[in-house]
Coordinates of C-alpha atoms and ligand atoms in Angstrom, one line a residue:
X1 CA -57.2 14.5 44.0
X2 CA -58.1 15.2 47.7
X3 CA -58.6 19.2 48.6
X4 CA -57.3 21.5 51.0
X5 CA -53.6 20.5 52.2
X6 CA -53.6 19.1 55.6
X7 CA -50.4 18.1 57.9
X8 CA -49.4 14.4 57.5
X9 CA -50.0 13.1 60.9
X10 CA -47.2 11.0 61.1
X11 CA -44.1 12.9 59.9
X12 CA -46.2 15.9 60.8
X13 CA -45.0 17.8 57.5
X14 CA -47.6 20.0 55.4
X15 CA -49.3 18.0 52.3
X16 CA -49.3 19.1 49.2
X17 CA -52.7 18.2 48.6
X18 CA -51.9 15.6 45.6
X19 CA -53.0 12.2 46.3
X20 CA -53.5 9.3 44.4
X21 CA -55.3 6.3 46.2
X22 CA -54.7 7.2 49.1
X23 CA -51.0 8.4 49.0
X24 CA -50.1 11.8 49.9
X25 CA -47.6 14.0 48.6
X26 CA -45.5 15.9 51.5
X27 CA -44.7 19.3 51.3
X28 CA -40.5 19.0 51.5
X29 CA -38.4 21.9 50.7
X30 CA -36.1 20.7 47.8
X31 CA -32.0 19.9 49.5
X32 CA -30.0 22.9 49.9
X33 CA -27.1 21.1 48.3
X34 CA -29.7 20.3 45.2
X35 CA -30.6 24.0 44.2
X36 CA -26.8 25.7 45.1
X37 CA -26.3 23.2 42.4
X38 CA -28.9 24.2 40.1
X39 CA -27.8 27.9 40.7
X40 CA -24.5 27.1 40.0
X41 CA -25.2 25.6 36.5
X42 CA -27.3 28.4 36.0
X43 CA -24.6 30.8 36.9
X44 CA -21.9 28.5 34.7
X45 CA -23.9 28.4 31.5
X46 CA -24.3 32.2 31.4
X47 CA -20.4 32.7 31.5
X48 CA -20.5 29.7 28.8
X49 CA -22.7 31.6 26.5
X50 CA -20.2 34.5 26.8
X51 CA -16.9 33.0 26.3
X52 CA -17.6 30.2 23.8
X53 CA -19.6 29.5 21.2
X54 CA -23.1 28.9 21.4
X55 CA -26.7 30.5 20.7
X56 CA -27.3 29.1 16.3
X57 CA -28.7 32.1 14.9
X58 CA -30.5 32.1 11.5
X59 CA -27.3 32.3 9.6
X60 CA -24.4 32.2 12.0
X61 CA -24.0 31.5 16.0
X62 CA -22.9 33.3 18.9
X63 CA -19.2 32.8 18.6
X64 CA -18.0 33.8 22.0
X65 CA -15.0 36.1 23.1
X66 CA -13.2 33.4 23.3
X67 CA -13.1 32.7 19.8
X68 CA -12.4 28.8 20.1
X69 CA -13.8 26.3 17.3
X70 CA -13.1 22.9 17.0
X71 CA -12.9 23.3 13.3
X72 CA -9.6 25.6 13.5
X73 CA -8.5 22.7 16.3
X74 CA -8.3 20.0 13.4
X75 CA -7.2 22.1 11.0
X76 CA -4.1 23.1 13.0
X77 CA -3.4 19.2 14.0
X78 CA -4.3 18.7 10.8
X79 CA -1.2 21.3 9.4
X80 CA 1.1 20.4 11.8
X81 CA 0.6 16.7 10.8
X82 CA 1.2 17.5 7.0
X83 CA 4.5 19.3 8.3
X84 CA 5.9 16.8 9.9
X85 CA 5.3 14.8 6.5
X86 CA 6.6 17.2 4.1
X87 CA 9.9 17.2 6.6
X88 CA 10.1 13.6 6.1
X89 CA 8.9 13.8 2.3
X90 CA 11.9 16.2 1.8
X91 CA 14.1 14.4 3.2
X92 CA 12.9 11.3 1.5
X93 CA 13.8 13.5 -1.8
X94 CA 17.4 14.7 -1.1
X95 CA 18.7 11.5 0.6
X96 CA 19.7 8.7 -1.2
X97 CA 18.2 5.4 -0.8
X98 CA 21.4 3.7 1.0
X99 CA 21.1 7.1 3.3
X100 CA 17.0 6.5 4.0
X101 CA 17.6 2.8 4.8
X102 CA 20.1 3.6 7.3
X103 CA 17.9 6.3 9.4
X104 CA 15.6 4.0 11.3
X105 CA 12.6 6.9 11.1
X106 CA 12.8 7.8 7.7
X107 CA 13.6 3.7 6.3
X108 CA 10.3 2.8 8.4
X109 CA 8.0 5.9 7.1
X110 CA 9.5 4.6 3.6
X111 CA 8.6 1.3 4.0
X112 CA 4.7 2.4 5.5
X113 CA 4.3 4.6 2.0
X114 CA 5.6 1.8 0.1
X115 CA 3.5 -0.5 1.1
X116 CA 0.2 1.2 1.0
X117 CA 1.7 2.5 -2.7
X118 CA 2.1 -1.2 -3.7
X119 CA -1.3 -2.1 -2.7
X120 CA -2.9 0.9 -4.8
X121 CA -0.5 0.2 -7.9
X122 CA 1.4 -3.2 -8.0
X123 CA -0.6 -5.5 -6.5
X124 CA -3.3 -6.2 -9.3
X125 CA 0.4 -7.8 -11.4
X126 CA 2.5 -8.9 -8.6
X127 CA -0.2 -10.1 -6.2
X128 CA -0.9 -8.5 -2.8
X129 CA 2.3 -9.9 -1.1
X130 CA 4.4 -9.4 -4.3
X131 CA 4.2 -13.1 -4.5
X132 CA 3.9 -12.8 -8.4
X133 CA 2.1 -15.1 -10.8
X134 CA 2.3 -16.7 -14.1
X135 CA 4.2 -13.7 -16.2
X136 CA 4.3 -11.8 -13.1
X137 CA 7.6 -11.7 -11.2
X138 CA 7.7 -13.2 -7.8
X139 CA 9.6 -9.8 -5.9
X140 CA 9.7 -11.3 -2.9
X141 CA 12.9 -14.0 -3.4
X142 CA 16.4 -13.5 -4.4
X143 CA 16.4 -13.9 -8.4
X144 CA 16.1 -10.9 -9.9
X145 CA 15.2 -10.6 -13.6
X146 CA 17.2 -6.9 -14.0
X147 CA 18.5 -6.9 -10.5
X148 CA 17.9 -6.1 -6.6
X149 CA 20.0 -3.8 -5.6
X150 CA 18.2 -0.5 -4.5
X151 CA 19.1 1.0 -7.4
X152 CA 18.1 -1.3 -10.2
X153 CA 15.0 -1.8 -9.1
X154 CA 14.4 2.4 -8.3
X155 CA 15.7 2.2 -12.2
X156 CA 13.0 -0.6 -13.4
X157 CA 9.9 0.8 -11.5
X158 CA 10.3 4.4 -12.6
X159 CA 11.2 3.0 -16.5
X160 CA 9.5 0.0 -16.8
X161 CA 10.2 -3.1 -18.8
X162 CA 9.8 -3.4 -22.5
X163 CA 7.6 0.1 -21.7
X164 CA 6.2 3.1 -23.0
X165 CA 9.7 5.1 -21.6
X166 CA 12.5 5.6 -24.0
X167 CA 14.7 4.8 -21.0
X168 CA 12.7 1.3 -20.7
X169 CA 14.8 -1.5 -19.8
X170 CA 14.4 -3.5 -23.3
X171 CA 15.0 -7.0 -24.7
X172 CA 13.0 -8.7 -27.0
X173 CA 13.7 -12.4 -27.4
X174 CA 13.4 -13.5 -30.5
X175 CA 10.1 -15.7 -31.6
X176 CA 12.3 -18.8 -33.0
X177 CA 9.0 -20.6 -34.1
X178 CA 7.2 -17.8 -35.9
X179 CA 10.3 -15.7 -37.2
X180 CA 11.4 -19.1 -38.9
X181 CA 14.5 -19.1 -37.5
X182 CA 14.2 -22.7 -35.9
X183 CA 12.0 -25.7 -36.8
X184 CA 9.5 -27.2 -34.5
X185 CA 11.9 -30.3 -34.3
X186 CA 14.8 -28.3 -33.4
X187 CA 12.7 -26.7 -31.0
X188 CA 11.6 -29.3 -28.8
X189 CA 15.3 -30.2 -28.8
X190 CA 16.8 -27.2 -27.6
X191 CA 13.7 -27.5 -25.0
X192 CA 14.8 -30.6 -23.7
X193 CA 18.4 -29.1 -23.0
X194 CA 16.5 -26.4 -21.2
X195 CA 14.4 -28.5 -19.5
X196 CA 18.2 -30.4 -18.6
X197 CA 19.7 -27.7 -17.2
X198 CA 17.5 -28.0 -13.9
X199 CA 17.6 -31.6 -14.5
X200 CA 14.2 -32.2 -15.2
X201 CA 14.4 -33.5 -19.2
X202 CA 13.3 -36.8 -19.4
X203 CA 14.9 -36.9 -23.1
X204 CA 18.9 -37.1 -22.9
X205 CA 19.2 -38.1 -26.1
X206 CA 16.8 -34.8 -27.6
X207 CA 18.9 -32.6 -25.4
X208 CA 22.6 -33.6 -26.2
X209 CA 20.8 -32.2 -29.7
X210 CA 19.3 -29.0 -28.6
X211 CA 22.6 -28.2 -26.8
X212 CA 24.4 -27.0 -29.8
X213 CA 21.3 -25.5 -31.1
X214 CA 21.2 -23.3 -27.3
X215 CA 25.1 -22.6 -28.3
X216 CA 24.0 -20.9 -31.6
X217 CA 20.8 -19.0 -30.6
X218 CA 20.3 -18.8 -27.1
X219 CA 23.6 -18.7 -25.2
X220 CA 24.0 -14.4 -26.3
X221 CA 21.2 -14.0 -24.0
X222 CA 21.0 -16.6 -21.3
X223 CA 24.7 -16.8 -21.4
X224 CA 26.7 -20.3 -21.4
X225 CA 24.8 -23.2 -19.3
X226 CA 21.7 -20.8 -19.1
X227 CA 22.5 -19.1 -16.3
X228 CA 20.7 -15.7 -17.6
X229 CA 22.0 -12.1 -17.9
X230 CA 20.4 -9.5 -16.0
X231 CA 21.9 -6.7 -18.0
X232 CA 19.4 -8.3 -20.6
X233 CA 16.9 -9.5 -18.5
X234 CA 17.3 -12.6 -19.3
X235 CA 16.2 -15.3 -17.0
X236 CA 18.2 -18.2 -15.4
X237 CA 17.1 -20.9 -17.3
X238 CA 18.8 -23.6 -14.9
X239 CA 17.5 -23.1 -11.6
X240 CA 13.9 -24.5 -11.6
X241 CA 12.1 -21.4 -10.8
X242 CA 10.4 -20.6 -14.1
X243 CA 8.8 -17.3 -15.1
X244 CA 5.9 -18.6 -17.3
X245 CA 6.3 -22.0 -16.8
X246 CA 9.0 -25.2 -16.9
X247 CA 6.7 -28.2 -18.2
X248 CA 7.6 -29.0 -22.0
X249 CA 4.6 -27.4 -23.8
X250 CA 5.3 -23.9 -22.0
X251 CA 9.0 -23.8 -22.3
X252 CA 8.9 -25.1 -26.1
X253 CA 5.5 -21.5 -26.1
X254 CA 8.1 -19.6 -24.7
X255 CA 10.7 -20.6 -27.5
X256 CA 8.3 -20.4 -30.3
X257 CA 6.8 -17.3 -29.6
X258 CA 8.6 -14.7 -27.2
X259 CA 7.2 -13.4 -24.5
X260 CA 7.3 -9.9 -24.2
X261 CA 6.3 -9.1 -20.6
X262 CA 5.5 -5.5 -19.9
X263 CA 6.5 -3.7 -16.8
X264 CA 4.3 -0.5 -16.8
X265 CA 6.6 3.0 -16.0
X266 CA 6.0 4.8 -13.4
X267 CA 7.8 7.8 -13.7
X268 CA 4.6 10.1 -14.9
X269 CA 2.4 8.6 -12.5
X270 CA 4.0 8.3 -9.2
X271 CA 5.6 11.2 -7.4
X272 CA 9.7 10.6 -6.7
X273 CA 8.9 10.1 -3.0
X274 CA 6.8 7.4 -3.5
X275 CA 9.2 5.6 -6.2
X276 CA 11.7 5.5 -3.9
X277 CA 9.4 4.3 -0.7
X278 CA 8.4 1.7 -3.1
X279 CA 12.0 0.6 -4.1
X280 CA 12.7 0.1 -0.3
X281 CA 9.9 -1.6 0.1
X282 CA 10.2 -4.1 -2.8
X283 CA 14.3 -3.7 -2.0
X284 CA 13.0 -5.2 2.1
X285 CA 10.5 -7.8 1.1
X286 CA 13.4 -10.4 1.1
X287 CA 15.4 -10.6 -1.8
X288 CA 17.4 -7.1 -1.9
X289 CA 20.6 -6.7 -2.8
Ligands
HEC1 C1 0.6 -4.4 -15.7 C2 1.3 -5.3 -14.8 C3 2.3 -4.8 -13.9 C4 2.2 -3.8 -12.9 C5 0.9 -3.0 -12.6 C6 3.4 -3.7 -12.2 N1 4.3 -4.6 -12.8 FE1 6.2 -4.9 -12.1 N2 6.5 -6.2 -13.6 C7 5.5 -6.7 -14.5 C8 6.1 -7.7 -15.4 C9 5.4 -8.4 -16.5 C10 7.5 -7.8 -15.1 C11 8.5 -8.7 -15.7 C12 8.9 -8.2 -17.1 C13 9.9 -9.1 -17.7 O1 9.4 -10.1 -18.3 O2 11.1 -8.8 -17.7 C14 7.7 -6.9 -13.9 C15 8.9 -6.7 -13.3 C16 9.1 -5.9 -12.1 C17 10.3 -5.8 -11.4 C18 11.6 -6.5 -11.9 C19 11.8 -7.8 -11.2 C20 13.1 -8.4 -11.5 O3 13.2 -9.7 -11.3 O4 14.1 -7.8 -12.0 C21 10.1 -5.0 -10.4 C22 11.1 -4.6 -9.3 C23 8.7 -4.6 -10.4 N3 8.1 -5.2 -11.5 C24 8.1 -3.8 -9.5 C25 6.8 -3.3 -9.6 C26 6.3 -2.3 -8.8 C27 6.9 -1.7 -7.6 C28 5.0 -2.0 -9.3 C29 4.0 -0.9 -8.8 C30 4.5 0.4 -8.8 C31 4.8 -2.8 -10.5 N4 5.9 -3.6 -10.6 C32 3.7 -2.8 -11.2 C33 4.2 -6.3 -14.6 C34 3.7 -5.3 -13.8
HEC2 C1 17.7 -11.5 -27.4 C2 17.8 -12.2 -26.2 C3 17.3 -13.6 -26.0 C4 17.6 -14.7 -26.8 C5 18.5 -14.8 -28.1 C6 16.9 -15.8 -26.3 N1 16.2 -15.4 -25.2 FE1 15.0 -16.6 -24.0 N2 14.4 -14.9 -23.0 C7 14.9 -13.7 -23.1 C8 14.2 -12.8 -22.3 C9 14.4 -11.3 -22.1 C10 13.2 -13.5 -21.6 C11 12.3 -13.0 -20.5 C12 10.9 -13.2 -20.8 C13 10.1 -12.0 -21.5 O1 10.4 -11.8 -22.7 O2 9.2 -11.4 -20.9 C14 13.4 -14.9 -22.1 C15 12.6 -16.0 -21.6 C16 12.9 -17.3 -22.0 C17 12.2 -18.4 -21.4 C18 11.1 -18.4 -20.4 C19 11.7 -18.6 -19.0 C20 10.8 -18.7 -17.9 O3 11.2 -18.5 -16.7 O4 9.6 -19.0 -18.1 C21 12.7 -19.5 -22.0 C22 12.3 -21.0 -21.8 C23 13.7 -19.1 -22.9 N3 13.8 -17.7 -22.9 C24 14.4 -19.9 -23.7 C25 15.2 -19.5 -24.8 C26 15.9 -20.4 -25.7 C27 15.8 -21.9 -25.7 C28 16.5 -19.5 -26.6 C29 17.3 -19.9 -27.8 C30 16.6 -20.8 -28.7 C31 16.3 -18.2 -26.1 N4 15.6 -18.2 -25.0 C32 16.9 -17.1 -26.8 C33 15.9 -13.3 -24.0 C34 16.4 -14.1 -25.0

């Protein structure tokens, strides 16, 4: 550091009397503009403090006269959000589900629920696209075990299948093998008509057999030429797409034992909003009725 300030002899402005190697620090007055800013900040964060919140205190803050917090700002969007909903949800609940798919808003906030609903509750059976597996109805094509019109499948989610509900749609094919009412000869027969109605036996002579045996046990439930009978959920044994399975072994398992799948109800765990966003949603994927 240098001592007493001197004038700078070329711009002939006082030094502050800072220097460092040889450079010296001129004495400038700061910008006008610069400090009418500064005052004005000054100025503005005083009328801040008053208005709005913002001194913390040891407990509590300075709120302001104002009164404004962001707090009660989210949770008004946050009510007027959950109104709009509970408009929709209500209308969800007195319209029926013809009426909801035929209102473009409601059908699409119907179809939104549903399919978050099906993710949280029917995807871990059906798969994540509704694609099904082995046991697991495929809910995304047009054969329907118990029917795809809006209302029979808004009846099988909220009862179920072979379920817990005592308004459970129920059928319980009999287990030829192990209830002794066919022999394991007679049951490869009738297999191998099965297997013929989708034309992929490779036995004529064992199915021209089995196709009186169908007649006498089977036809009641899968109806003549095995067509099925969704008022008893019985599937269309003819048109290639199998439930469980159309190679011999499985279809012969299937005669022997039963199969019993069980469709959970739904009725005590889902609210009736989302039932019926998810039988619009099923109802859309493809195959509705
Ligand atoms: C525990 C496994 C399981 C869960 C979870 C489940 N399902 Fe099912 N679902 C089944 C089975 C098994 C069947 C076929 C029953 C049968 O053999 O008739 C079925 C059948 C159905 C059918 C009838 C299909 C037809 O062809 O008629 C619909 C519709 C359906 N499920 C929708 C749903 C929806 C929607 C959910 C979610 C709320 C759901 N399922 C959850 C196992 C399940
Ligand atoms: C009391 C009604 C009933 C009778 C009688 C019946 N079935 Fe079934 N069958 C069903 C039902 C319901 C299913 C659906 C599967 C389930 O139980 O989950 C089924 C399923 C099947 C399947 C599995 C289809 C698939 O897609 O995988 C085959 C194969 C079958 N039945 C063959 C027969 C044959 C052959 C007979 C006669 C020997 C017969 N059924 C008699 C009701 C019946």
């Amino acid at each position: 550091m240098a001592g007493n300030p001197r004038k700078d002899e070329v711009s002939g402005v006082d030094t502050t009397g800072h220097e460092w190697d040889g450079i010296e620090e001129l004495n400038n007055p700061l910008p006008r503009w610069w400090l009418w800013v500064l005052y004005a900040s000054i100025i503005w964060s005083v009328v801040y403090w008053i208005f709005m919140p913002a001194w913390p205190g040891i407990s509590d803050y300075t709120r302001g006269t104002l009164g404004y917090s962001q707090r009660d700002e989210v949770k008004m969007e946050l009510a007027e959000v959950k109104a709009s909903r509970a408009g929709l949800d209500e209308k969800i609940l007195s319209s029926s589900l013809e009426d909801i798919t035929k209102d473009t808003n409601l059908n699409q906030y119907a179809l939104a629920a549903g399919k978050a609903a099906f993710g949280d509750n029917c995807s871990a059976c059906h798969g994540s696209g509704a694609q099904g597996a082995k046991g697991y109805p495929n809910l995304n094509d047009d054969h329907w075990l118990w029917g795809g019109s809006l209302d029979d499948i808004h009846y099988t989610i909220s009862y179920g299948i072979r379920s817990t509900h005592d308004d459970t749609r129920f059928n319980d094919m009999t287990a030829f093998l192990r209830d002794e009412i066919l022999e394991k000869g007679e049951i490869s027969d009738v297999a191998e008509y099965v297997l013929s109605l989708s034309g992929t036996s490779s036995d004529a002579e064992a199915a021209s057999r089995g196709e009186s045996i169908f007649e006498d046990n089977c036809v009641a439930c899968h109806a003549d030429g095995g067509i099925g009978n969704r008022e008893l959920g019985a599937p269309n044994l003819s048109d290639k797409l199998w439930l469980f399975g159309g190679d011999k072994k499985t279809v012969v398992q299937s005669i022997s034992y039963g199969r019993k799948g069980v469709m959970p109800t739904w009725e005590a765990r889902l609210d009736p909003v989302t039932i019926k966003a998810l039988s619009i949603y099923v109802h859309s994927l493809g195959g509705g009725e």
